[in-house]
Tab-separated table of C-alpha atoms in Angstrom:
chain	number	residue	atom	x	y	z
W	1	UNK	CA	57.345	65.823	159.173
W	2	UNK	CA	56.712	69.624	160.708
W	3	UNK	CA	56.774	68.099	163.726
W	4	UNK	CA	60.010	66.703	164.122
W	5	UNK	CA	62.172	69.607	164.219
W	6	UNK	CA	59.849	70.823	167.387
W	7	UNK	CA	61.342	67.767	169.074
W	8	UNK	CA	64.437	67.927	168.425
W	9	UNK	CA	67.349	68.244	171.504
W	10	UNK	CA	68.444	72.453	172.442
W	11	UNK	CA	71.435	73.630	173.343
W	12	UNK	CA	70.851	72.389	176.766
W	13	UNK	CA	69.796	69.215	176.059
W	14	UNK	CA	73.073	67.089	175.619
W	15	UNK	CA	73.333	63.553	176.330
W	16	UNK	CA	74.406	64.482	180.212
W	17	UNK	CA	72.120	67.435	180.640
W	18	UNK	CA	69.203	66.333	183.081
W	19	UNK	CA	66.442	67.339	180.302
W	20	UNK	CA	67.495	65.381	177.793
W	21	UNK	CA	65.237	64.407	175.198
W	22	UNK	CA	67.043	61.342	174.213
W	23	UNK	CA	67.097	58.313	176.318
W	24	UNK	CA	69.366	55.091	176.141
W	25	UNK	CA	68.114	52.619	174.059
W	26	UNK	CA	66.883	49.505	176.466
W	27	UNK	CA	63.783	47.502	176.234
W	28	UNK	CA	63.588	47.235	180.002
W	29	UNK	CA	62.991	50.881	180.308
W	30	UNK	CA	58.699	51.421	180.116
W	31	UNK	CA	59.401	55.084	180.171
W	32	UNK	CA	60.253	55.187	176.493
W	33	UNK	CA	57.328	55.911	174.767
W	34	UNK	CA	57.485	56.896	171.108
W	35	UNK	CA	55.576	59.943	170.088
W	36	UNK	CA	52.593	59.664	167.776
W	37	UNK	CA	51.672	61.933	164.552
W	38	UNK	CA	49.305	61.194	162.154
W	39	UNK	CA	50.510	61.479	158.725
W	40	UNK	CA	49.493	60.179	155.132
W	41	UNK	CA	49.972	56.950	153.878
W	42	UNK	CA	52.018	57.264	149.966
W	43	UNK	CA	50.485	53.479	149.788
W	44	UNK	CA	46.488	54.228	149.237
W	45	UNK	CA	46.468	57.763	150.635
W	46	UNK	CA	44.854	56.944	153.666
W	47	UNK	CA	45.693	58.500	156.601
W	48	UNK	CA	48.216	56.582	158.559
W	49	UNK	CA	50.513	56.597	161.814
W	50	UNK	CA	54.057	57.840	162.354
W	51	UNK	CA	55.972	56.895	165.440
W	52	UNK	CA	59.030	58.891	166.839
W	53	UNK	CA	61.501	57.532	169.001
W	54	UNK	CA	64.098	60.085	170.106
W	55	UNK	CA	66.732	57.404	171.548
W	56	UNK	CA	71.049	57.425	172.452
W	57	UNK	CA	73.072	54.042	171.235
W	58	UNK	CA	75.978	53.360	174.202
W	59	UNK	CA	78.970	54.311	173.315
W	60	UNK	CA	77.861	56.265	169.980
W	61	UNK	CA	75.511	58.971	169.656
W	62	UNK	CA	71.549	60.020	169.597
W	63	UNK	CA	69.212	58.938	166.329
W	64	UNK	CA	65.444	58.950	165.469
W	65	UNK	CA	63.912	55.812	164.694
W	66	UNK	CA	60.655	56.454	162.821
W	67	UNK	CA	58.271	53.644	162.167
W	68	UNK	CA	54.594	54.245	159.759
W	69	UNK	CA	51.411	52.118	159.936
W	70	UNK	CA	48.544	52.189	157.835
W	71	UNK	CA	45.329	50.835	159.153
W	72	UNK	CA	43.603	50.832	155.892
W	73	UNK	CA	46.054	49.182	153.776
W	74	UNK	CA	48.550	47.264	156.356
W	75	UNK	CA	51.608	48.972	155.047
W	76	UNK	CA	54.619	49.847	157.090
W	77	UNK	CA	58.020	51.008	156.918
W	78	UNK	CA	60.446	51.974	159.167
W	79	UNK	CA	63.583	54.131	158.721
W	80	UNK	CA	66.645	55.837	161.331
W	81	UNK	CA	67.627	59.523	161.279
W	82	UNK	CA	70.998	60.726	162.800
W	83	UNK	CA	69.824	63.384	165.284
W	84	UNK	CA	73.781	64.620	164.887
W	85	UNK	CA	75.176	66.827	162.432
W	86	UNK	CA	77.741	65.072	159.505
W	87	UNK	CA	80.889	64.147	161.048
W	88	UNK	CA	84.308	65.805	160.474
W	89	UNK	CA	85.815	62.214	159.186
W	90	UNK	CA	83.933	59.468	157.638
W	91	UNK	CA	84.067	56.170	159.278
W	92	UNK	CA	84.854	52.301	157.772
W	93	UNK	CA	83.821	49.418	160.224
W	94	UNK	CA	85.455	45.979	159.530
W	95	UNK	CA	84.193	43.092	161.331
W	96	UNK	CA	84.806	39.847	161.045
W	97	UNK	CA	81.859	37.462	161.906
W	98	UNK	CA	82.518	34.292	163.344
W	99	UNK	CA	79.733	33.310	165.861
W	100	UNK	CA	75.692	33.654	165.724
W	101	UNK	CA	76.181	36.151	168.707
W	102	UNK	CA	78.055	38.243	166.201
W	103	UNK	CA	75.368	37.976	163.959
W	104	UNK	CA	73.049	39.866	166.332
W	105	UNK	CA	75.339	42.919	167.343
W	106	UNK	CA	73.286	46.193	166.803
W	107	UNK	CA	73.976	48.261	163.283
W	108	UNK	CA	73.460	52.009	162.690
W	109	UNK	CA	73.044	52.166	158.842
W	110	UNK	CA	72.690	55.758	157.324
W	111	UNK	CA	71.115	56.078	153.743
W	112	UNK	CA	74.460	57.187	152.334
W	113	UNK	CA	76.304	54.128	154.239
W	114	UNK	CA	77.423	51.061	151.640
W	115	UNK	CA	77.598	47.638	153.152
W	116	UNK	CA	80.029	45.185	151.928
W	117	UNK	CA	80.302	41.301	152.043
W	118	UNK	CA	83.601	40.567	150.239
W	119	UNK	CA	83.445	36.936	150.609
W	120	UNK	CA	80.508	36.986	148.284
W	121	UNK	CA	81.214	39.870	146.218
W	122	UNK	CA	78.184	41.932	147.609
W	123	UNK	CA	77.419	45.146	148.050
W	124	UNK	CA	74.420	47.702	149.071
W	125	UNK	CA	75.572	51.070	147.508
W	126	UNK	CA	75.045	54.463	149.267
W	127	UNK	CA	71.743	55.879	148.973
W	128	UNK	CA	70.107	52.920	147.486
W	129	UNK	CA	68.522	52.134	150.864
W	130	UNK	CA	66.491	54.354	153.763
W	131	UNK	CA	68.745	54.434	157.065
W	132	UNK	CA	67.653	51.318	159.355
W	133	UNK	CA	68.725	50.378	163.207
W	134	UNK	CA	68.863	46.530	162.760
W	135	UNK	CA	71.384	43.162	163.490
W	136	UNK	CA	74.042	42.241	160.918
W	137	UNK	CA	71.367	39.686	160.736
W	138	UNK	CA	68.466	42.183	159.710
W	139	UNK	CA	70.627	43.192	156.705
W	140	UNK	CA	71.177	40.156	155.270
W	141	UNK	CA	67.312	39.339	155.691
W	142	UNK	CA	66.631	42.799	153.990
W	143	UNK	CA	69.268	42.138	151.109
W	144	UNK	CA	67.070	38.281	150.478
W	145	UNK	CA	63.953	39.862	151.140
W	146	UNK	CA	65.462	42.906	147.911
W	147	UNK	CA	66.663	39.939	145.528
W	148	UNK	CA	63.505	37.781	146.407
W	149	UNK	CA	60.921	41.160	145.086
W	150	UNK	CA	61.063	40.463	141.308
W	151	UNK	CA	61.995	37.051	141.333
W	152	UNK	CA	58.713	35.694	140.292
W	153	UNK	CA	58.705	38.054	137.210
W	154	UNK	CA	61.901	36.911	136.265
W	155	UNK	CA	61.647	33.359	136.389
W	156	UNK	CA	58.654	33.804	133.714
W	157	UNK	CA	61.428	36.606	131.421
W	158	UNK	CA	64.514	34.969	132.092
W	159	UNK	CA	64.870	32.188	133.474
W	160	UNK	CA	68.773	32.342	133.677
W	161	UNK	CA	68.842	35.578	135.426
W	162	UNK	CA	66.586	34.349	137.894
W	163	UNK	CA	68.777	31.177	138.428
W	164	UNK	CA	71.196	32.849	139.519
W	165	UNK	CA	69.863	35.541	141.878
W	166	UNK	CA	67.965	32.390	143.865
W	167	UNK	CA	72.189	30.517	143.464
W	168	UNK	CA	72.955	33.893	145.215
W	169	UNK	CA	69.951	34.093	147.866
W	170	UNK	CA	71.075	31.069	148.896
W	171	UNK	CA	74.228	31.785	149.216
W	172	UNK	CA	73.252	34.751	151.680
W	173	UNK	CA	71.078	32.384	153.610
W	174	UNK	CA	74.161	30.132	153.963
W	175	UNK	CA	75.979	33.318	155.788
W	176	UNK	CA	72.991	33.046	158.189
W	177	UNK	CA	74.101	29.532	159.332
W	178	UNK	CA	77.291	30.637	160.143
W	179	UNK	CA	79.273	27.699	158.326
W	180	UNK	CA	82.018	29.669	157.660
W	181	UNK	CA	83.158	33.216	159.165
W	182	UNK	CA	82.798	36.152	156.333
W	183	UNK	CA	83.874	39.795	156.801
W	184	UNK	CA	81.071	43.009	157.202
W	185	UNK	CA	81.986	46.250	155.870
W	186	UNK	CA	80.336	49.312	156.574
W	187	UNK	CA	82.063	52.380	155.042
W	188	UNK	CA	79.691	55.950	155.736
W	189	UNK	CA	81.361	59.117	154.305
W	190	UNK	CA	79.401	61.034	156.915
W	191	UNK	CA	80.609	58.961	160.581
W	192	UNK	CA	77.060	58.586	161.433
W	193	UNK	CA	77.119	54.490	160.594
W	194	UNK	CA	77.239	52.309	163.919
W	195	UNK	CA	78.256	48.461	164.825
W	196	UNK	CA	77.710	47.333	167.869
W	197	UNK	CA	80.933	46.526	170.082
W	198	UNK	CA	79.338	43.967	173.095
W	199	UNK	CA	82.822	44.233	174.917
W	200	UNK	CA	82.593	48.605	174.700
W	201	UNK	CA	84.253	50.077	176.707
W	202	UNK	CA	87.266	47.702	175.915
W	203	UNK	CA	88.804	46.779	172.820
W	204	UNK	CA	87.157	44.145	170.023
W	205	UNK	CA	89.568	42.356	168.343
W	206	UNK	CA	87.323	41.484	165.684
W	207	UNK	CA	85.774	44.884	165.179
W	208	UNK	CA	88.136	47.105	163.351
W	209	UNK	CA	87.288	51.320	163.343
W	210	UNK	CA	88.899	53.390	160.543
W	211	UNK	CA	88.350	57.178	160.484
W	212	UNK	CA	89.496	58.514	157.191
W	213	UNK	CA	88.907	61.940	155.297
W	214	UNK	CA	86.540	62.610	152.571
W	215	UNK	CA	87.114	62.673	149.017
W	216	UNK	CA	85.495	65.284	147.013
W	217	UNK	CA	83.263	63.054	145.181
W	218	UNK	CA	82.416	61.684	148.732
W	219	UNK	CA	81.877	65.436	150.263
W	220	UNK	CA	79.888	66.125	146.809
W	221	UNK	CA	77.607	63.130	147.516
W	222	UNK	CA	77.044	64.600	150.877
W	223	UNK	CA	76.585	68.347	149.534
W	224	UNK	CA	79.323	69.643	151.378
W	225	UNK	CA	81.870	70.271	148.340
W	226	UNK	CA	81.375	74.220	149.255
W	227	UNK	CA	82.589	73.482	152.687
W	228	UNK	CA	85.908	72.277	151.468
W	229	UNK	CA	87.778	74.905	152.450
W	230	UNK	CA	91.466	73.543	152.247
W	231	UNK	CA	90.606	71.908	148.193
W	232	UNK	CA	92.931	72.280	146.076
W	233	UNK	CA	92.963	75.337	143.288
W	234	UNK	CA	92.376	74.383	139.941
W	235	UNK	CA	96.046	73.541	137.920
W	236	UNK	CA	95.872	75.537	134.785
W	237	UNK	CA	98.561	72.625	133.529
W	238	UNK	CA	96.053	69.651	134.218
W	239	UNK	CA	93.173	71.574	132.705
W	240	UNK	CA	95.053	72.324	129.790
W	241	UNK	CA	96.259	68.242	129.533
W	242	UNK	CA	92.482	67.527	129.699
W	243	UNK	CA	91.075	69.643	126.950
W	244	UNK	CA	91.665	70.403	123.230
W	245	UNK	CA	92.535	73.320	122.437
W	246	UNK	CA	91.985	75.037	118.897
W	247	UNK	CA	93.100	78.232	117.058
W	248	UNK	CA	92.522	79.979	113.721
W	249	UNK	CA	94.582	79.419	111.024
W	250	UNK	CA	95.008	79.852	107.150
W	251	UNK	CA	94.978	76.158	104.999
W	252	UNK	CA	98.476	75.030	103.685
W	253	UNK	CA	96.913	74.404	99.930
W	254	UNK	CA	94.201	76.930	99.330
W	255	UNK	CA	94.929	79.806	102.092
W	256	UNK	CA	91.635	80.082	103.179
W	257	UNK	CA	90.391	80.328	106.945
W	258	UNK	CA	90.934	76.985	108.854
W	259	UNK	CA	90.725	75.540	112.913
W	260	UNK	CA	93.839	73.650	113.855
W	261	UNK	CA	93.077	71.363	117.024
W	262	UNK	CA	95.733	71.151	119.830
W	263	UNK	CA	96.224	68.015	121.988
W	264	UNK	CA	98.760	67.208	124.842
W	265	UNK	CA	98.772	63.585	125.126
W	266	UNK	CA	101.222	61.734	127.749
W	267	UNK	CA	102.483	58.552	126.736
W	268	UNK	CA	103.309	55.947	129.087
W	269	UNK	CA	106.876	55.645	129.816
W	270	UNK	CA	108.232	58.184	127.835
W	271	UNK	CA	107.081	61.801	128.030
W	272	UNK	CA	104.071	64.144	126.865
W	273	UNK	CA	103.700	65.144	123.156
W	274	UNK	CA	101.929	67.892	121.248
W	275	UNK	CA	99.159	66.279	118.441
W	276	UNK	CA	98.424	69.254	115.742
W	277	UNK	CA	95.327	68.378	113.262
W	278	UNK	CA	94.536	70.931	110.892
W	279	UNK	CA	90.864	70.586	108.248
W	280	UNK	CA	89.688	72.306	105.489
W	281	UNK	CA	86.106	72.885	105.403
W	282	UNK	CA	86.971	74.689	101.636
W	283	UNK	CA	89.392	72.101	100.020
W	284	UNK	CA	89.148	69.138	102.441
W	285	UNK	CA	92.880	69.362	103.266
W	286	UNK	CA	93.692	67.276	106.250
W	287	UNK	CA	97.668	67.241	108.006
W	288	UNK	CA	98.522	66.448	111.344
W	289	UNK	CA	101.925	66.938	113.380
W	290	UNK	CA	103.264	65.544	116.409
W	291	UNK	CA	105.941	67.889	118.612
W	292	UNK	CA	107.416	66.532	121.214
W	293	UNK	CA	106.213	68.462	124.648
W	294	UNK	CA	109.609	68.693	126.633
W	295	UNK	CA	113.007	70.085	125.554
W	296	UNK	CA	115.727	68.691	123.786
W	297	UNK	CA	117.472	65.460	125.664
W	298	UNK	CA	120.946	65.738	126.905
W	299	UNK	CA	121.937	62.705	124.749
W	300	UNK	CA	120.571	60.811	121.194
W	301	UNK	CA	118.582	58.011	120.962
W	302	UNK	CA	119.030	55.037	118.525
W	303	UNK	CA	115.701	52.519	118.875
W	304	UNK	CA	116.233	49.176	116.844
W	305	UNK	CA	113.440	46.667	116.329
W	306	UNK	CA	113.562	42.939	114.898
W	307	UNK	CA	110.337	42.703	113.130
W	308	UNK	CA	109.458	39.039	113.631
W	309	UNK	CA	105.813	39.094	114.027
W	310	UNK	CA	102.588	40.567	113.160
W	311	UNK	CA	101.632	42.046	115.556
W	312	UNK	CA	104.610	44.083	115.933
W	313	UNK	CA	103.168	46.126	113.290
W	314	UNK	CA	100.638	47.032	115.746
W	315	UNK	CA	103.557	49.070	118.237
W	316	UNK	CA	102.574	52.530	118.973
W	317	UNK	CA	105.775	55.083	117.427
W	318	UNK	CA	106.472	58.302	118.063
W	319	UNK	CA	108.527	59.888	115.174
W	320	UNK	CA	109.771	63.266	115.862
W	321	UNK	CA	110.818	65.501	112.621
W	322	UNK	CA	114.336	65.024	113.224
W	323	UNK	CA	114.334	61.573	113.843
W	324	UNK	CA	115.566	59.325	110.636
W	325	UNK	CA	114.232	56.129	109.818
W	326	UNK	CA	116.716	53.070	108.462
W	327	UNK	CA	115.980	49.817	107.081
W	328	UNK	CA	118.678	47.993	106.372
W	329	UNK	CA	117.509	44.472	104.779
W	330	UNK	CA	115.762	47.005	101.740
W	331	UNK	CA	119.029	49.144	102.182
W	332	UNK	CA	116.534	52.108	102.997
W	333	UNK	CA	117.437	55.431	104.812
W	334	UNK	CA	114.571	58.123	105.600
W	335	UNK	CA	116.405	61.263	106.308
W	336	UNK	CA	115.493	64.347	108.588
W	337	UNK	CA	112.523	66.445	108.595
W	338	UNK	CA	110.895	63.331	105.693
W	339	UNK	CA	107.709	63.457	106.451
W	340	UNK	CA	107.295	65.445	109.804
W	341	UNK	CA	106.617	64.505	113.195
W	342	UNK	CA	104.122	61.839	113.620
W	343	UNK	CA	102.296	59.527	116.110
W	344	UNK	CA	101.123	56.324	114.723
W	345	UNK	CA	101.796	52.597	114.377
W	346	UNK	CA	104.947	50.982	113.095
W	347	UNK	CA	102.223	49.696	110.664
W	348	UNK	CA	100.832	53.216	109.462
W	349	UNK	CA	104.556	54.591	109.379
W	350	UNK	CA	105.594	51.979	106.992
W	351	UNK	CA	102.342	52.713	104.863
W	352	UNK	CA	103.222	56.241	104.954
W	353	UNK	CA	107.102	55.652	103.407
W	354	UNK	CA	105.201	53.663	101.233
W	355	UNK	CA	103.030	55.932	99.557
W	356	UNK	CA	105.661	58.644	99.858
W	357	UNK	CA	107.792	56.728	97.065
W	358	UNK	CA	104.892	55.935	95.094
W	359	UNK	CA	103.563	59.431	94.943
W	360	UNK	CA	106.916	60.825	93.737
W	361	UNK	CA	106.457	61.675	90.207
W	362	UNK	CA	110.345	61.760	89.487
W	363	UNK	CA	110.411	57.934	89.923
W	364	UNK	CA	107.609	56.532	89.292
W	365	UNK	CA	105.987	59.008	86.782
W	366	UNK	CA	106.563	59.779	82.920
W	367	UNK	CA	110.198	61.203	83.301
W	368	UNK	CA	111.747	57.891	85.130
W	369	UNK	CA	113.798	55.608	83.710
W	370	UNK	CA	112.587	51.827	83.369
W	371	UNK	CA	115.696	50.352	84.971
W	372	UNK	CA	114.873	52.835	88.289
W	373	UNK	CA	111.240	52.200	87.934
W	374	UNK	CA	111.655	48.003	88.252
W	375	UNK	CA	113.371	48.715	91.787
W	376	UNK	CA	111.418	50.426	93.143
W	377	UNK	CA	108.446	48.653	92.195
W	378	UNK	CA	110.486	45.517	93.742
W	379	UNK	CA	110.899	47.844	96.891
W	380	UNK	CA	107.682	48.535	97.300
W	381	UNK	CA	106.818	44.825	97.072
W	382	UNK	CA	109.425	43.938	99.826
W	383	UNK	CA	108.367	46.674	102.048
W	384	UNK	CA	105.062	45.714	101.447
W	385	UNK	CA	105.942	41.790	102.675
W	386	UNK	CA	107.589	43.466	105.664
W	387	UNK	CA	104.095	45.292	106.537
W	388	UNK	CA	102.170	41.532	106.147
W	389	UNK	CA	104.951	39.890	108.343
W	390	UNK	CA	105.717	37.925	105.529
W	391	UNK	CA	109.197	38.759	106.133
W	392	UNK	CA	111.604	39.835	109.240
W	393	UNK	CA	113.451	43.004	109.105
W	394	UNK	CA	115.362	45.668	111.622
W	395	UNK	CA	113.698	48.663	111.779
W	396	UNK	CA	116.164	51.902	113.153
W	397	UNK	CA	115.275	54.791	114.079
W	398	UNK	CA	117.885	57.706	114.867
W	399	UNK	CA	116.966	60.953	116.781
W	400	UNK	CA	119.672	62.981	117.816
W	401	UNK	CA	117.186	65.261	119.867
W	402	UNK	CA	116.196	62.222	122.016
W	403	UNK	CA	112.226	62.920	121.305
W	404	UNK	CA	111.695	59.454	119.248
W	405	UNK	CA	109.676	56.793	121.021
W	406	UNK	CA	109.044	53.062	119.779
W	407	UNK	CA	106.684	51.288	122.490
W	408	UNK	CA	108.064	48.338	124.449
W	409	UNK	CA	104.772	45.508	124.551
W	410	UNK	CA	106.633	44.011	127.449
W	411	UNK	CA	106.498	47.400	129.402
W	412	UNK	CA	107.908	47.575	132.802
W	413	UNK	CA	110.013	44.458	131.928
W	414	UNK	CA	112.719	44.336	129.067
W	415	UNK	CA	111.851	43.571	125.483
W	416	UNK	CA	113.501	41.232	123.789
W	417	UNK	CA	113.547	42.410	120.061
W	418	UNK	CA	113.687	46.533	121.086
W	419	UNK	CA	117.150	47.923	121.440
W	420	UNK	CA	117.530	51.687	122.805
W	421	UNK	CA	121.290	53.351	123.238
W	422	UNK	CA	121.889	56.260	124.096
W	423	UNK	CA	124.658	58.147	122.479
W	424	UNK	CA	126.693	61.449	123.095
W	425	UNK	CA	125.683	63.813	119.831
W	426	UNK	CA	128.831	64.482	117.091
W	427	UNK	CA	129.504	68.555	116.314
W	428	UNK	CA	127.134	68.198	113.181
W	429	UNK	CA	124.698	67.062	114.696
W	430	UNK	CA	124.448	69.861	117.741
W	431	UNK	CA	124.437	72.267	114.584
W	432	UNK	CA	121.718	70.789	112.916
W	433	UNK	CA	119.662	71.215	115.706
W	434	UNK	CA	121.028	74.617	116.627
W	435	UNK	CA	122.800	73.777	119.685
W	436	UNK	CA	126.155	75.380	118.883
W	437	UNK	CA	125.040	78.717	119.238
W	438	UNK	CA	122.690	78.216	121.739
W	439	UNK	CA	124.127	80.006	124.846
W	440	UNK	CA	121.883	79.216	128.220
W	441	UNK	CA	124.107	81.134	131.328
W	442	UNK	CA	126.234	84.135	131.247
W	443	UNK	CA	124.250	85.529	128.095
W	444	UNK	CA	123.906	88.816	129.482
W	445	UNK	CA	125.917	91.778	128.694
W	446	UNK	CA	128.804	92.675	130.983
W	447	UNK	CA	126.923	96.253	132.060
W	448	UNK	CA	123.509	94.361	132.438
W	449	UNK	CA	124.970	92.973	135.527
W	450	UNK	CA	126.041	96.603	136.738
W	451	UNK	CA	122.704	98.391	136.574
């Protein structure tokens, strides 16, 4: 419509300025004509009539309420237009309806407004409907009159479906009758929604006004994310949590060319780790490592598990290379650096320790002796009971470094069968990880400081 940016108010046509264009909206005033256009009907492409009204809500600001007519095919519609520009806040009204006469305060809905009845669960997103100057009433007739469209299509498709929506239409009706008070929400990102406050310029204690500031996704929705002018930069650390990384590399077994893929992962109430996967498009070799993401911790950490269900197998563990792994019903010890870093299940570790003494070819291969070859066949059968939860075990695991992690299921709370102690490391142990001649202040050279 060309014709209704020609009517639209100038700089000196405020609400106080004598030439206004926009008068208060009353039905006792005969001066308030709407203007005419003809325009084309989208029904049967006939040609039809618009209707401007250029009108100011008390207490709130001007709008356009546009109504269309078609002669030729009796179609209408009619729609609101904020004649304002998008607010600096958006704005949430809360109202709590307890009387019919509350039911026919004046609303101000905006097409990117959402309407809220929580007492039913119901909502009218943003942008699913045009902008409409109505009664809290109107609304609720307009949401009936939405749900009531298809329903005779339904009932002949699915009849359940449509057994519902008419349990919920009447439901809506019900709010009509005003049996029981129910809360109206309307939340607008732009602060052009209205609701009516009878008692204005005083306060309404049932009508609660919340300004609040846009989110991005909000300001997006309202194509003003270039205006945002106090966003935040882009943290190269959260874009680098978000994404996988991957770098060229040369395959463990056969040498030639390989990608290795690069994950930080944070796990919940512990710390963030490092996930490694290396493939072999020439040989098929696959290996993945876990390193732990922070430094060192000031103390060790001993984790100790009862096994006594299942579904413990399913616990989410963190094994960092020099953690070491002790079971001491099979009278088992993994030591340091045995099979790497890894983040798996309890289950998938124990299949991995597993198949680690089974592929040894110095026990279980031509060279061994029968005698050693019976016990560990009988080991792997008890470990094997252990992974079925056929039988209850403790399972130990000993960092020194502090990076180990066995998940607690019971998470914030205490766990009943998880033990963790913390422990000052012995001399032997600081040397193993190179801590004895790691020097962190007063490293520099005497005649550094001088210069």
């Amino acid at each position: 419509m060309s014709a209704l940016g020609a009517m639209e108010p100038g700089p000196g046509s405020g609400p106080g300025s004598g030439g206004s264009l926009f008068r208060p909206l009353s039905a006792d005033d005969g001066e308030q004509q709407p203007a005419e256009i003809e325009s084309l009907c989208m029904n049967c492409f006939r040609n039809g009539v618009t209707r401007l009204l250029l009108t100011r809500i008390p207490f709130f600001k001007e709008i356009i309420v546009s109504s269309f007519s078609c002669d030729s095919c009796s179609w209408s519609n009619t729609e609101i237009q904020s004649a304002g520009r998008i607010q600096e806040q958006g704005v949430r009204y809360t109202l709590a309806v307890t009387s019919r006469q509350d039911m026919n305060r004046e609303v101000v809905k905006t097409d990117c407004a959402m309407a809220r009845i929580p007492e039913l669960d119901f909502e009218i997103p943003a942008f699913s409907q045009k902008g409409v100057l109505t009664t809290i009433e109107g609304i609720i007739d307009r949401a009936v009159a939405g749900l009531e469209q298809d329903q005779p299509v339904r009932r002949a498709t699915d009849e359940e479906v449509a057994r519902k929506i008419d349990e919920f239409i009447g439901k809506l009706r019900q709010l009509k009758e005003m049996n029981s008070p129910f809360t109206f929400i309307i939340d607008d990102p732009s602060g052009n929604s209205f609701v009516e406050n009878p008692h204005a310029p005083r306060r309404d204690d049932a009508l609660v006004v919340t300004h609040y500031r846009r989110t991005p996704q909000q300001a997006a929705m309202l194509g003003l994310e270039g205006e945002e002018v106090d966003a935040k930069p882009p943290d190269a650390a959260e874009d680098l949590r978000d994404e996988v990384l991957q770098f060229n590399t040369n395959c463990p077994e056969c040498n030639a060319p390989a990608n290795t893929n690069m994950k930080v992962v944070q796990i919940p109430h512990f710390k963030e780790v490092i996930i490694m996967a290396t493939n072999c498009d020439s040989c098929g070799h696959r290996t993945n490592e876990v390193k732990s993401g922070g430094a060192i911790e000031p103390q060790g950490t001993r984790i100790t598990l009862r096994i006594t269900d299942p579904s413990d197998m399913t616990r989410d563990i963190l094994k960092s290379e020099t953690c070491s792994v002790e079971i001491p019903e099979l009278e088992f010890e993994l030591g340091m650096g045995a099979l790497g870093g890894k983040f798996t299940t309890l289950e998938g570790l124990l299949k991995d320790i597993r198949d680690l003494v089974e592929r040894n070819p110095f026990t279980l291969g031509d060279s061994s002796m029968p005698s050693r070859t019976g016990k560990l066949q009988e080991f792997i059968g008890k470990l094997q009971e252990i992974i079925d939860g056929k039988n209850k075990a403790h399972f130990i695991m000993d960092d020194p470094a502090g990076n180990s992690y066995l998940q607690n299921v019971y998470a914030p709370e205490e766990d009943p069968e998880l033990r963790v102690e913390r422990y000052e490391r012995t001399f032997e142990q600081n040397e193993d990880l190179g801590l004895n001649d790691m020097k962190t202040e007063g490293y520099e050279p005497e005649g550094a400081s001088g210069r």
